[in-house]
Coordinates of C-alpha atoms and ligand atoms in Angstrom, one line a residue:
M102 CA -27.2 116.0 -36.5
N103 CA -23.8 115.1 -37.7
I104 CA -21.3 117.6 -38.5
Q105 CA -21.6 117.4 -42.3
T106 CA -25.2 118.2 -42.3
A107 CA -24.8 121.1 -39.5
L108 CA -21.9 122.5 -41.8
K109 CA -24.1 122.3 -45.0
K110 CA -26.9 123.9 -43.3
G111 CA -24.5 126.8 -42.2
Q112 CA -23.1 127.0 -45.5
S113 CA -26.3 127.7 -47.3
K114 CA -27.6 130.1 -44.5
L115 CA -24.6 132.1 -45.3
R116 CA -24.8 131.8 -49.0
D117 CA -28.3 132.9 -48.9
N118 CA -27.2 135.9 -47.0
N119 CA -24.7 136.8 -49.6
I120 CA -21.6 135.9 -47.8
L121 CA -19.2 134.7 -50.4
S122 CA -16.8 132.7 -48.7
A123 CA -19.6 130.6 -47.5
Q124 CA -18.2 127.0 -47.1
L125 CA -14.7 128.2 -45.5
D126 CA -16.6 130.4 -43.2
S127 CA -18.9 127.8 -42.0
E128 CA -15.7 125.4 -41.6
I129 CA -14.0 128.0 -39.3
L130 CA -17.1 128.7 -37.3
M131 CA -17.5 125.1 -36.8
S132 CA -14.1 124.5 -35.5
K133 CA -14.8 127.2 -33.1
A134 CA -18.0 125.9 -31.8
I135 CA -16.4 122.3 -31.2
N136 CA -13.1 123.5 -30.4
K137 CA -11.4 121.3 -32.7
D138 CA -9.1 122.0 -35.8
K139 CA -10.1 121.5 -39.3
K140 CA -8.5 118.2 -39.7
F141 CA -10.7 116.9 -37.2
I142 CA -13.8 118.1 -38.6
I143 CA -12.7 116.6 -42.1
L144 CA -12.1 113.1 -40.3
N145 CA -15.2 113.1 -38.3
L146 CA -18.2 114.5 -40.7
N147 CA -20.5 111.6 -39.6
K148 CA -19.8 112.4 -36.0
E149 CA -22.9 113.6 -34.1
I150 CA -22.6 117.3 -33.1
K151 CA -23.5 117.9 -29.4
K152 CA -26.8 120.1 -28.5
K153 CA -25.0 122.8 -27.1
N154 CA -22.2 122.9 -29.5
L155 CA -24.9 122.8 -32.5
S156 CA -26.5 125.7 -30.8
Y157 CA -23.4 127.9 -30.3
F158 CA -22.5 126.9 -34.1
N159 CA -25.9 128.3 -35.0
F160 CA -25.2 131.5 -32.7
L161 CA -21.7 131.9 -34.7
I162 CA -23.5 131.4 -38.2
S163 CA -26.2 134.1 -37.1
E164 CA -23.2 136.6 -36.5
R165 CA -21.4 135.8 -39.6
V166 CA -24.9 136.6 -41.5
K167 CA -24.9 140.1 -40.2
S168 CA -21.3 140.5 -41.9
K169 CA -19.5 140.6 -38.7
P170 CA -15.9 139.7 -39.8
I171 CA -14.6 136.0 -39.1
A172 CA -11.7 137.6 -37.4
H173 CA -14.0 139.1 -34.9
I174 CA -16.1 136.3 -34.3
I175 CA -13.2 134.0 -33.7
K176 CA -11.1 136.9 -31.8
K177 CA -8.2 135.9 -33.8
K178 CA -6.2 136.3 -37.2
D179 CA -3.4 134.8 -38.7
F180 CA -0.8 137.0 -39.9
W181 CA 2.6 136.4 -41.3
K182 CA 3.7 133.2 -39.2
Y183 CA 1.6 134.0 -36.0
E184 CA -1.5 134.2 -34.7
F185 CA -2.6 137.6 -33.5
V186 CA -5.6 138.4 -31.0
V187 CA -7.9 140.9 -32.7
N188 CA -11.1 142.8 -31.7
K189 CA -13.2 145.7 -33.2
D190 CA -10.8 148.2 -31.9
V191 CA -8.2 147.2 -34.3
L192 CA -7.7 146.9 -38.0
I193 CA -7.8 143.3 -38.8
P194 CA -4.3 142.1 -40.2
R195 CA -4.4 141.9 -43.9
P196 CA -2.4 139.3 -46.0
D197 CA -1.4 142.2 -48.4
T198 CA 0.3 143.7 -45.5
E199 CA 2.7 140.7 -45.4
V200 CA 5.0 142.2 -48.1
L201 CA 6.0 145.1 -45.7
I202 CA 7.3 142.3 -43.6
E203 CA 9.1 140.7 -46.5
E204 CA 10.6 144.0 -47.5
V205 CA 11.8 144.7 -44.1
L206 CA 13.4 141.4 -43.8
E207 CA 15.0 141.9 -47.0
L208 CA 16.3 145.2 -46.3
T209 CA 17.7 144.1 -43.0
K210 CA 19.1 140.9 -43.6
N211 CA 22.7 141.8 -42.7
K212 CA 21.8 144.3 -39.9
N213 CA 21.7 142.9 -36.2
E214 CA 20.6 145.7 -34.0
L215 CA 18.2 147.9 -35.2
N216 CA 15.6 150.5 -33.6
I217 CA 12.1 150.3 -35.1
L218 CA 9.3 152.6 -35.0
D219 CA 5.9 151.5 -35.9
I220 CA 3.3 154.6 -36.0
G221 CA -0.1 153.4 -35.7
I222 CA 0.6 149.8 -34.4
G223 CA -2.9 148.7 -34.1
S224 CA -3.0 145.0 -33.5
G225 CA 1.0 145.1 -33.5
C226 CA 0.9 142.7 -36.3
I227 CA 3.5 144.3 -38.5
L228 CA 6.1 145.3 -35.8
I229 CA 5.5 142.0 -33.6
S230 CA 6.2 140.0 -36.7
I231 CA 9.6 141.6 -37.4
L232 CA 10.7 141.5 -33.8
K233 CA 9.8 137.5 -33.8
E234 CA 12.1 137.3 -37.0
K235 CA 14.9 139.4 -35.8
K236 CA 16.0 138.6 -31.9
N237 CA 18.3 141.7 -31.7
F238 CA 16.0 144.4 -32.9
I239 CA 14.1 146.4 -30.7
G240 CA 10.6 148.3 -31.4
T241 CA 8.6 151.2 -30.3
G242 CA 4.9 151.4 -31.4
I243 CA 2.7 154.3 -31.0
D244 CA -0.9 154.6 -31.3
I245 CA -3.8 157.2 -30.7
S246 CA -6.2 154.4 -29.5
N247 CA -5.8 153.3 -26.1
K248 CA -7.9 150.2 -26.7
S249 CA -5.5 149.3 -29.8
L250 CA -2.5 149.6 -27.6
K251 CA -4.2 146.9 -25.3
I252 CA -4.4 144.6 -28.0
S253 CA -0.7 145.3 -29.4
Y254 CA 0.6 144.7 -25.6
A255 CA -1.8 141.6 -25.3
N256 CA -0.1 140.3 -28.6
S257 CA 3.5 141.2 -27.7
H258 CA 2.8 139.1 -24.5
K259 CA 1.5 136.2 -26.2
L260 CA 4.4 135.9 -28.9
G261 CA 7.0 136.7 -26.3
I262 CA 8.7 139.7 -27.3
N263 CA 7.2 142.3 -24.9
N264 CA 10.4 142.8 -23.4
R265 CA 11.7 144.4 -26.7
L266 CA 8.7 146.6 -27.3
R267 CA 7.7 150.1 -25.8
L268 CA 4.2 151.4 -26.6
F269 CA 3.4 155.0 -26.2
K270 CA -0.2 156.5 -26.7
S271 CA 0.2 159.6 -28.8
N272 CA -0.7 160.9 -32.1
I273 CA 2.0 161.3 -34.6
D274 CA 2.2 165.0 -34.3
N275 CA 3.2 165.0 -30.9
F276 CA 5.7 162.2 -30.9
S277 CA 9.3 163.0 -30.4
I278 CA 10.9 160.4 -28.7
G279 CA 13.9 158.6 -29.9
K280 CA 15.7 158.2 -33.2
Y281 CA 15.2 155.3 -35.6
D282 CA 16.9 153.0 -38.0
L283 CA 13.7 152.0 -39.4
I284 CA 10.0 153.3 -39.5
I285 CA 7.1 151.3 -40.5
S286 CA 3.8 152.5 -40.8
N287 CA 0.3 151.5 -42.2
P288 CA -1.6 154.6 -41.7
P289 CA -5.3 155.2 -42.6
Y290 CA -5.3 155.9 -46.4
I291 CA -8.9 155.4 -47.7
K292 CA -10.6 158.7 -48.8
K293 CA -13.4 159.6 -46.6
N294 CA -15.6 159.5 -49.4
N295 CA -15.0 156.0 -50.2
L296 CA -15.4 154.4 -47.0
K297 CA -19.0 154.1 -47.3
C298 CA -18.4 151.8 -50.7
L299 CA -16.2 149.3 -49.3
D300 CA -17.2 145.9 -48.4
K301 CA -19.9 145.5 -45.6
D302 CA -17.6 143.7 -43.4
I303 CA -15.1 146.7 -43.1
N304 CA -18.3 148.7 -41.4
F305 CA -17.1 146.5 -38.1
E306 CA -13.4 147.8 -38.2
P307 CA -12.4 151.2 -36.7
K308 CA -12.7 154.1 -38.9
Q309 CA -10.0 155.9 -37.4
A310 CA -7.5 153.1 -38.9
L311 CA -9.1 153.6 -42.2
D312 CA -10.3 157.3 -42.8
G313 CA -7.2 159.2 -44.7
G314 CA -9.2 162.3 -44.9
F315 CA -10.7 164.1 -48.2
D316 CA -7.9 162.8 -50.5
G317 CA -6.8 159.6 -48.5
L318 CA -3.3 161.1 -47.7
S319 CA -3.9 163.4 -44.7
E320 CA -2.4 160.9 -42.5
M321 CA 0.2 159.6 -44.7
R322 CA 1.3 163.1 -44.9
K323 CA 2.0 163.6 -41.1
V324 CA 3.3 160.3 -40.8
I325 CA 6.0 161.2 -43.5
S326 CA 6.8 164.7 -42.2
R327 CA 7.1 163.6 -38.4
S328 CA 9.1 160.4 -39.6
S329 CA 11.7 162.7 -41.6
K330 CA 12.5 164.1 -37.9
L331 CA 12.5 160.9 -36.2
I332 CA 14.5 158.8 -38.4
K333 CA 18.2 158.5 -38.7
R334 CA 20.0 159.5 -41.6
K335 CA 19.9 156.6 -44.2
G336 CA 17.2 155.1 -42.4
Y337 CA 14.5 153.4 -44.1
L338 CA 10.8 154.5 -44.2
I339 CA 8.5 151.6 -45.1
L340 CA 4.9 152.3 -45.7
E341 CA 1.6 150.7 -46.8
I342 CA 0.0 152.8 -49.4
G343 CA -3.2 152.6 -51.3
F344 CA -3.3 151.2 -55.0
D345 CA -3.6 154.3 -56.5
Q346 CA -1.3 156.6 -54.3
K347 CA 2.1 155.8 -55.4
N348 CA 2.9 159.0 -57.3
K349 CA 1.6 161.3 -54.8
V350 CA 3.2 159.3 -51.9
K351 CA 6.3 159.6 -53.9
E352 CA 6.1 163.2 -54.1
I353 CA 5.4 163.8 -50.5
L354 CA 8.6 161.5 -49.8
K355 CA 10.8 163.5 -51.7
K356 CA 9.6 166.8 -50.3
E357 CA 10.3 165.6 -47.0
G358 CA 14.0 164.7 -47.9
F359 CA 13.6 160.9 -48.8
Y360 CA 15.0 159.3 -51.8
I361 CA 12.6 156.4 -53.2
K362 CA 14.3 153.1 -53.0
K363 CA 11.4 150.7 -54.1
I364 CA 7.6 150.1 -54.8
V365 CA 6.5 146.7 -53.8
K366 CA 3.1 145.1 -55.3
D367 CA 0.8 143.0 -53.2
L368 CA -0.5 139.8 -53.9
S369 CA -3.2 141.1 -56.4
Y370 CA -0.2 143.1 -58.1
H371 CA -1.4 146.5 -56.7
D372 CA 1.2 149.1 -55.6
R373 CA 1.0 148.3 -51.9
C374 CA 4.4 149.4 -50.2
I375 CA 6.8 152.0 -50.7
V376 CA 10.2 152.1 -49.3
G377 CA 12.1 155.6 -49.0
I378 CA 15.5 156.3 -47.3
K379 CA 16.3 159.6 -45.6
I380 CA 18.8 161.3 -47.3
Ligands
LIG616 N1 -5.9 148.0 -47.0 C1 -7.2 148.4 -46.3 C2 -8.3 148.1 -46.9 O1 -8.4 148.1 -48.1 C3 -6.9 149.8 -45.8 C4 -6.0 149.8 -44.7 C5 -5.5 151.1 -44.2 O2 -6.3 152.2 -44.6 N2 -4.4 151.3 -43.7 O3 -9.3 147.6 -46.3

């Protein structure tokens, strides 16, 4: 069988199982199965696929049929300008979260040496992307999950910024080390009752990284209140929020002594990021 026929078969199997991005997913999985990039696939559609590669491809397709996310199958995800290692222990980096990076870079364009804290660092995609861009910044990441700290550690090594990042296993309430110029967080903010209504793929991701309690804001409140103690005066707090949480988060921020500087929309024009300044 040639690559093109295998691709088409994979694609229709995915489509028959209601996977929306069937064509793209089939290509990505082919690329993993034969260990070549997309350009190679496009230029070699008529090339015969080796038997063992074909059976690996079919296995990968069968994983995707079960709705296992592509990022989990290929164990990586592109975010910002970099490729991050991911697995089932961390939230898969979302393109919408890149607005936080843009915002931080804009806010710090004239700053040279800053000390940044990431609360709930997960894969490390946010803090590590910032440290890659700003060579004199240093970072601290905390997470309650040891497994996620392992992934962020691996990513910091892979991307060569491990000497500027320290990691702590801690929940937010107990963390009291350091004073920060800038704090970032993408806390779990989905309402508990809505968790089961999300895409099937999301079932494969850690609940701990998504479950924001009854009103979706229980972790957000903790993050904001603790940040208000850990942040320097005039420091920035940059949070990812749910599309309908702007007003409530504004209130919490004001109560904790922050001035609201900006709300930023994501790629789908939903409110996704809020920037507060500690007064
Ligand atoms: N944006 C994520 C989603 O909708 C949620 C991330 C989070 O809870 N922090 O799947």
